Amino acid sequence: MTIRSIRTRLADDPDVGAGNVLTARLALGLGLDEPLITFDTPVDDHAAWQPFTVRELDRAVRARAAALHGLGITRHDPVVVYAGDAAHHVLAFLALARLGAIPALLNPNLDGERAARYIAGLGAAGVLADPERQAGLRGHDQGARLLPPIAELAQGDPEDAPPPYRHWSGDPVAITHSSGTTGMPKAVVHSHAGLYAAIRHRSRLPRPQGQERMLSALPAPHAATLIAVNLALSSHTRLAVLSRQSGAGVLDAIERWRPTGVVGFAATWAELAHHDLAARELDSVALWWNTGDCAHEVHIRRLIATGSRETVTRAGRTREPGSLFVDGLGSTEMGHSHFFITHGPGTERYGRCVGRPHAFVDCAVVGPDGEPLGPGEVGELATSSPTLALGYWNDSATTFRTRIRGRFLTGDLMYRDEDGYYYHVDRAVDSVELGDGKRLFTAMSEERVLAACPDVADCTVVAVRDGERVVTDVLLILATDADPAADRSKQVVAALDEAAAATVRQVLVVSGDDIPLGPTGKVRKVLLRRRYLDSVAAR
């Protein structure tokens, strides 16, 4: 067996997609008894951190497929998966996909009341949940039957599993949801071909250093986790999937499992920045791989100063201190990061640069009329790619509202430079018009504050319109050794551009508990703005 033969043969098979990678991998008959997928909790007869081989994974999936088939689940049935352990999400996804059903993965951090309202909008055939989430749903009308507790699916007989469903490229293969920072999460439906398109592209490229043994610090119900699992199956990459993404938990997992690469969201890198990384054993890590929102420069620099990577010198191959960080920009709807840039010791292209588009992406920065803008002009990202989701489940109005001339409008405000590099300045919903052609960009303001204030671990900028004026509060989370009594107002204001600086009302030191987060760890700026407006109204 060679890893290259697995990658090439799966990439070259047009019938392989996100719904049948495990089946296709078994059919190759290569490396079936080597350890591949690891979970951080006990599942079936496996202890926590005991890896599954491909053959063992298939048996666990067939057991669940048999149990689900016995419950009447069949082709194109949406079935909600709502559980705390990553193992339940991954195994349920694979089992439901085998049946041709549509797993609708739900973040376990979503409370029972909001979860029930979200589920009710899906028209689901059933809900798979662990006992804690089942209890949270009681008293709420989710409009779908509760299936037996999700762990009981393991009691199915693998020999009773029906033959694998034969997927078509456009078949819906999963429903995941947006971050929910602006309200109720949106249900996003992915296709068999779309959720595999980026893996097919990557499988035809040399495997990057650090992908040999990957730790996933992604939320288990996210589309990115499904991509990570299918990438591991397609490239024979050892993968460990974490159930929780706290900074301390990720660092402990790195020390325990010794990955060569770690994949996660920007929120996790921010949490890692709160820790003394030099005191942790991170030398195994050659690659940090970010997806979703782009990461902040200060967090990237702290990470690439750790770990070690292999380099080639005149004396041969050697291992040097320092790691690489692959940044980009993606979303649930985009189906994969559409941009990429690699940072390492000595690189200097920051300032919220997300790099250049992948080869499979056709994108433009457009104005309100949908026409492309020139270099240096800020507009909304409109992008097209085979990775794009099919749209929003049971919401054709939003699906079509976010499309223009064959491209998806992401809601991200960006510009590109003369060299073809793209820069992210804010989410459209979080930016504020200041008049005279000026606009306040909260994300770019946060980037500047973090770069100017080394004793600040994280920063949130909240801008609201109060009558005729715009008022901005800057919320700082300090590093552990920072002086909380120090006045940083002048330093913060000096870091901002002139228009943004003129709107600053106050600079506040806060704790992490003061910042409301969505289920995926993103700051809920809409809620912060509402809190401010409510406080003004109460005066």
PDB file of N, CA and C in Angstrom, residues 275-319:
ATOM      1  N   HIS A 275      -2.493  31.305  27.104  1.00  0.00           N
ATOM      2  CA  HIS A 275      -1.628  30.381  27.834  1.00  0.00           C
ATOM      3  C   HIS A 275      -0.157  30.656  27.532  1.00  0.00           C
ATOM      4  N   ASP A 276       0.689  30.216  28.437  1.00  0.00           N
ATOM      5  CA  ASP A 276       2.134  30.306  28.236  1.00  0.00           C
ATOM      6  C   ASP A 276       2.543  29.145  27.341  1.00  0.00           C
ATOM      7  N   LEU A 277       2.599  29.372  26.038  1.00  0.00           N
ATOM      8  CA  LEU A 277       2.856  28.295  25.091  1.00  0.00           C
ATOM      9  C   LEU A 277       4.270  27.749  25.218  1.00  0.00           C
ATOM     10  N   ALA A 278       5.200  28.594  25.649  1.00  0.00           N
ATOM     11  CA  ALA A 278       6.583  28.138  25.792  1.00  0.00           C
ATOM     12  C   ALA A 278       6.716  27.080  26.884  1.00  0.00           C
ATOM     13  N   ALA A 279       5.741  27.053  27.784  1.00  0.00           N
ATOM     14  CA  ALA A 279       5.800  26.080  28.883  1.00  0.00           C
ATOM     15  C   ALA A 279       5.150  24.752  28.512  1.00  0.00           C
ATOM     16  N   ARG A 280       4.602  24.653  27.313  1.00  0.00           N
ATOM     17  CA  ARG A 280       3.920  23.430  26.889  1.00  0.00           C
ATOM     18  C   ARG A 280       4.764  22.672  25.861  1.00  0.00           C
ATOM     19  N   GLU A 281       4.546  21.366  25.781  1.00  0.00           N
ATOM     20  CA  GLU A 281       5.297  20.516  24.853  1.00  0.00           C
ATOM     21  C   GLU A 281       4.576  20.491  23.504  1.00  0.00           C
ATOM     22  N   LEU A 282       4.948  21.416  22.626  1.00  0.00           N
ATOM     23  CA  LEU A 282       4.288  21.563  21.336  1.00  0.00           C
ATOM     24  C   LEU A 282       5.239  21.271  20.176  1.00  0.00           C
ATOM     25  N   ASP A 283       6.395  20.670  20.467  1.00  0.00           N
ATOM     26  CA  ASP A 283       7.418  20.500  19.442  1.00  0.00           C
ATOM     27  C   ASP A 283       7.009  19.566  18.315  1.00  0.00           C
ATOM     28  N   SER A 284       5.991  18.731  18.522  1.00  0.00           N
ATOM     29  CA  SER A 284       5.565  17.809  17.453  1.00  0.00           C
ATOM     30  C   SER A 284       4.837  18.531  16.334  1.00  0.00           C
ATOM     31  N   VAL A 285       4.308  19.734  16.610  1.00  0.00           N
ATOM     32  CA  VAL A 285       3.438  20.423  15.656  1.00  0.00           C
ATOM     33  C   VAL A 285       4.260  21.163  14.607  1.00  0.00           C
ATOM     34  N   ALA A 286       4.042  20.785  13.339  1.00  0.00           N
ATOM     35  CA  ALA A 286       4.676  21.486  12.219  1.00  0.00           C
ATOM     36  C   ALA A 286       3.706  22.433  11.537  1.00  0.00           C
ATOM     37  N   LEU A 287       2.391  22.191  11.719  1.00  0.00           N
ATOM     38  CA  LEU A 287       1.387  22.928  10.953  1.00  0.00           C
ATOM     39  C   LEU A 287       0.168  23.257  11.814  1.00  0.00           C
ATOM     40  N   TRP A 288      -0.227  24.516  11.776  1.00  0.00           N
ATOM     41  CA  TRP A 288      -1.506  24.973  12.334  1.00  0.00           C
ATOM     42  C   TRP A 288      -2.371  25.350  11.137  1.00  0.00           C
ATOM     43  N   TRP A 289      -3.574  24.827  11.078  1.00  0.00           N
ATOM     44  CA  TRP A 289      -4.412  24.992   9.892  1.00  0.00           C
ATOM     45  C   TRP A 289      -5.724  25.637  10.319  1.00  0.00           C
ATOM     46  N   ASN A 290      -5.908  26.881   9.906  1.00  0.00           N
ATOM     47  CA  ASN A 290      -7.095  27.633  10.300  1.00  0.00           C
ATOM     48  C   ASN A 290      -8.147  27.587   9.197  1.00  0.00           C
ATOM     49  N   THR A 291      -9.420  27.531   9.595  1.00  0.00           N
ATOM     50  CA  THR A 291     -10.512  27.655   8.645  1.00  0.00           C
ATOM     51  C   THR A 291     -11.610  28.491   9.288  1.00  0.00           C
ATOM     52  N   GLY A 292     -12.619  28.876   8.511  1.00  0.00           N
ATOM     53  CA  GLY A 292     -13.636  29.797   9.021  1.00  0.00           C
ATOM     54  C   GLY A 292     -13.120  31.221   8.930  1.00  0.00           C
ATOM     55  N   ASP A 293     -13.322  32.004  10.006  1.00  0.00           N
ATOM     56  CA  ASP A 293     -12.823  33.379  10.034  1.00  0.00           C
ATOM     57  C   ASP A 293     -11.300  33.395  10.004  1.00  0.00           C
ATOM     58  N   CYS A 294     -10.710  34.447   9.400  1.00  0.00           N
ATOM     59  CA  CYS A 294      -9.259  34.547   9.415  1.00  0.00           C
ATOM     60  C   CYS A 294      -8.774  34.865  10.826  1.00  0.00           C
ATOM     61  N   ALA A 295      -7.526  34.512  11.099  1.00  0.00           N
ATOM     62  CA  ALA A 295      -6.956  34.649  12.438  1.00  0.00           C
ATOM     63  C   ALA A 295      -6.244  35.991  12.583  1.00  0.00           C
ATOM     64  N   HIS A 296      -6.038  36.405  13.839  1.00  0.00           N
ATOM     65  CA  HIS A 296      -5.324  37.647  14.125  1.00  0.00           C
ATOM     66  C   HIS A 296      -3.812  37.410  14.085  1.00  0.00           C
ATOM     67  N   GLU A 297      -3.090  38.419  13.611  1.00  0.00           N
ATOM     68  CA  GLU A 297      -1.636  38.321  13.482  1.00  0.00           C
ATOM     69  C   GLU A 297      -0.966  37.934  14.795  1.00  0.00           C
ATOM     70  N   VAL A 298      -1.366  38.569  15.896  1.00  0.00           N
ATOM     71  CA  VAL A 298      -0.664  38.308  17.163  1.00  0.00           C
ATOM     72  C   VAL A 298      -0.840  36.858  17.595  1.00  0.00           C
ATOM     73  N   HIS A 299      -2.005  36.278  17.316  1.00  0.00           N
ATOM     74  CA  HIS A 299      -2.229  34.880  17.686  1.00  0.00           C
ATOM     75  C   HIS A 299      -1.420  33.958  16.776  1.00  0.00           C
ATOM     76  N   ILE A 300      -1.348  34.298  15.492  1.00  0.00           N
ATOM     77  CA  ILE A 300      -0.545  33.501  14.555  1.00  0.00           C
ATOM     78  C   ILE A 300       0.925  33.513  14.961  1.00  0.00           C
ATOM     79  N   ARG A 301       1.451  34.701  15.264  1.00  0.00           N
ATOM     80  CA  ARG A 301       2.879  34.812  15.601  1.00  0.00           C
ATOM     81  C   ARG A 301       3.232  33.998  16.842  1.00  0.00           C
ATOM     82  N   ARG A 302       2.332  33.961  17.815  1.00  0.00           N
ATOM     83  CA  ARG A 302       2.610  33.172  19.021  1.00  0.00           C
ATOM     84  C   ARG A 302       2.653  31.684  18.710  1.00  0.00           C
ATOM     85  N   LEU A 303       1.812  31.243  17.784  1.00  0.00           N
ATOM     86  CA  LEU A 303       1.774  29.820  17.449  1.00  0.00           C
ATOM     87  C   LEU A 303       2.977  29.401  16.616  1.00  0.00           C
ATOM     88  N   ILE A 304       3.348  30.194  15.607  1.00  0.00           N
ATOM     89  CA  ILE A 304       4.459  29.779  14.738  1.00  0.00           C
ATOM     90  C   ILE A 304       5.813  29.870  15.437  1.00  0.00           C
ATOM     91  N   ALA A 305       5.835  30.538  16.594  1.00  0.00           N
ATOM     92  CA  ALA A 305       7.069  30.547  17.393  1.00  0.00           C
ATOM     93  C   ALA A 305       7.256  29.230  18.141  1.00  0.00           C
ATOM     94  N   THR A 306       6.212  28.397  18.152  1.00  0.00           N
ATOM     95  CA  THR A 306       6.287  27.089  18.815  1.00  0.00           C
ATOM     96  C   THR A 306       6.444  26.000  17.760  1.00  0.00           C
ATOM     97  N   GLY A 307       6.520  24.756  18.210  1.00  0.00           N
ATOM     98  CA  GLY A 307       6.578  23.627  17.302  1.00  0.00           C
ATOM     99  C   GLY A 307       7.903  23.515  16.577  1.00  0.00           C
ATOM    100  N   SER A 308       7.931  22.635  15.589  1.00  0.00           N
ATOM    101  CA  SER A 308       9.138  22.446  14.777  1.00  0.00           C
ATOM    102  C   SER A 308       8.727  21.903  13.417  1.00  0.00           C
ATOM    103  N   ARG A 309       9.569  22.148  12.412  1.00  0.00           N
ATOM    104  CA  ARG A 309       9.251  21.703  11.059  1.00  0.00           C
ATOM    105  C   ARG A 309      10.506  21.186  10.385  1.00  0.00           C
ATOM    106  N   GLU A 310      10.278  20.332   9.405  1.00  0.00           N
ATOM    107  CA  GLU A 310      11.386  19.765   8.656  1.00  0.00           C
ATOM    108  C   GLU A 310      11.772  20.707   7.527  1.00  0.00           C
ATOM    109  N   THR A 311      13.049  20.956   7.359  1.00  0.00           N
ATOM    110  CA  THR A 311      13.549  21.776   6.263  1.00  0.00           C
ATOM    111  C   THR A 311      14.681  21.034   5.560  1.00  0.00           C
ATOM    112  N   VAL A 312      14.946  21.463   4.339  1.00  0.00           N
ATOM    113  CA  VAL A 312      16.010  20.843   3.545  1.00  0.00           C
ATOM    114  C   VAL A 312      17.155  21.840   3.416  1.00  0.00           C
ATOM    115  N   THR A 313      18.333  21.424   3.821  1.00  0.00           N
ATOM    116  CA  THR A 313      19.535  22.248   3.710  1.00  0.00           C
ATOM    117  C   THR A 313      20.575  21.498   2.884  1.00  0.00           C
ATOM    118  N   ARG A 314      21.713  22.135   2.654  1.00  0.00           N
ATOM    119  CA  ARG A 314      22.784  21.467   1.918  1.00  0.00           C
ATOM    120  C   ARG A 314      23.271  20.227   2.638  1.00  0.00           C
ATOM    121  N   ALA A 315      23.085  20.238   3.945  1.00  0.00           N
ATOM    122  CA  ALA A 315      23.526  19.085   4.732  1.00  0.00           C
ATOM    123  C   ALA A 315      22.469  17.977   4.764  1.00  0.00           C
ATOM    124  N   GLY A 316      21.333  18.230   4.134  1.00  0.00           N
ATOM    125  CA  GLY A 316      20.262  17.231   4.138  1.00  0.00           C
ATOM    126  C   GLY A 316      19.037  17.725   4.898  1.00  0.00           C
ATOM    127  N   ARG A 317      18.151  16.816   5.206  1.00  0.00           N
ATOM    128  CA  ARG A 317      16.933  17.165   5.924  1.00  0.00           C
ATOM    129  C   ARG A 317      17.240  17.383   7.405  1.00  0.00           C
ATOM    130  N   THR A 318      16.665  18.420   7.937  1.00  0.00           N
ATOM    131  CA  THR A 318      16.871  18.715   9.353  1.00  0.00           C
ATOM    132  C   THR A 318      15.585  19.296   9.936  1.00  0.00           C
ATOM    133  N   ARG A 319      15.448  19.270  11.228  1.00  0.00           N
ATOM    134  CA  ARG A 319      14.262  19.806  11.890  1.00  0.00           C
ATOM    135  C   ARG A 319      14.646  21.090  12.611  1.00  0.00           C
TER     136      ARG A 319
END
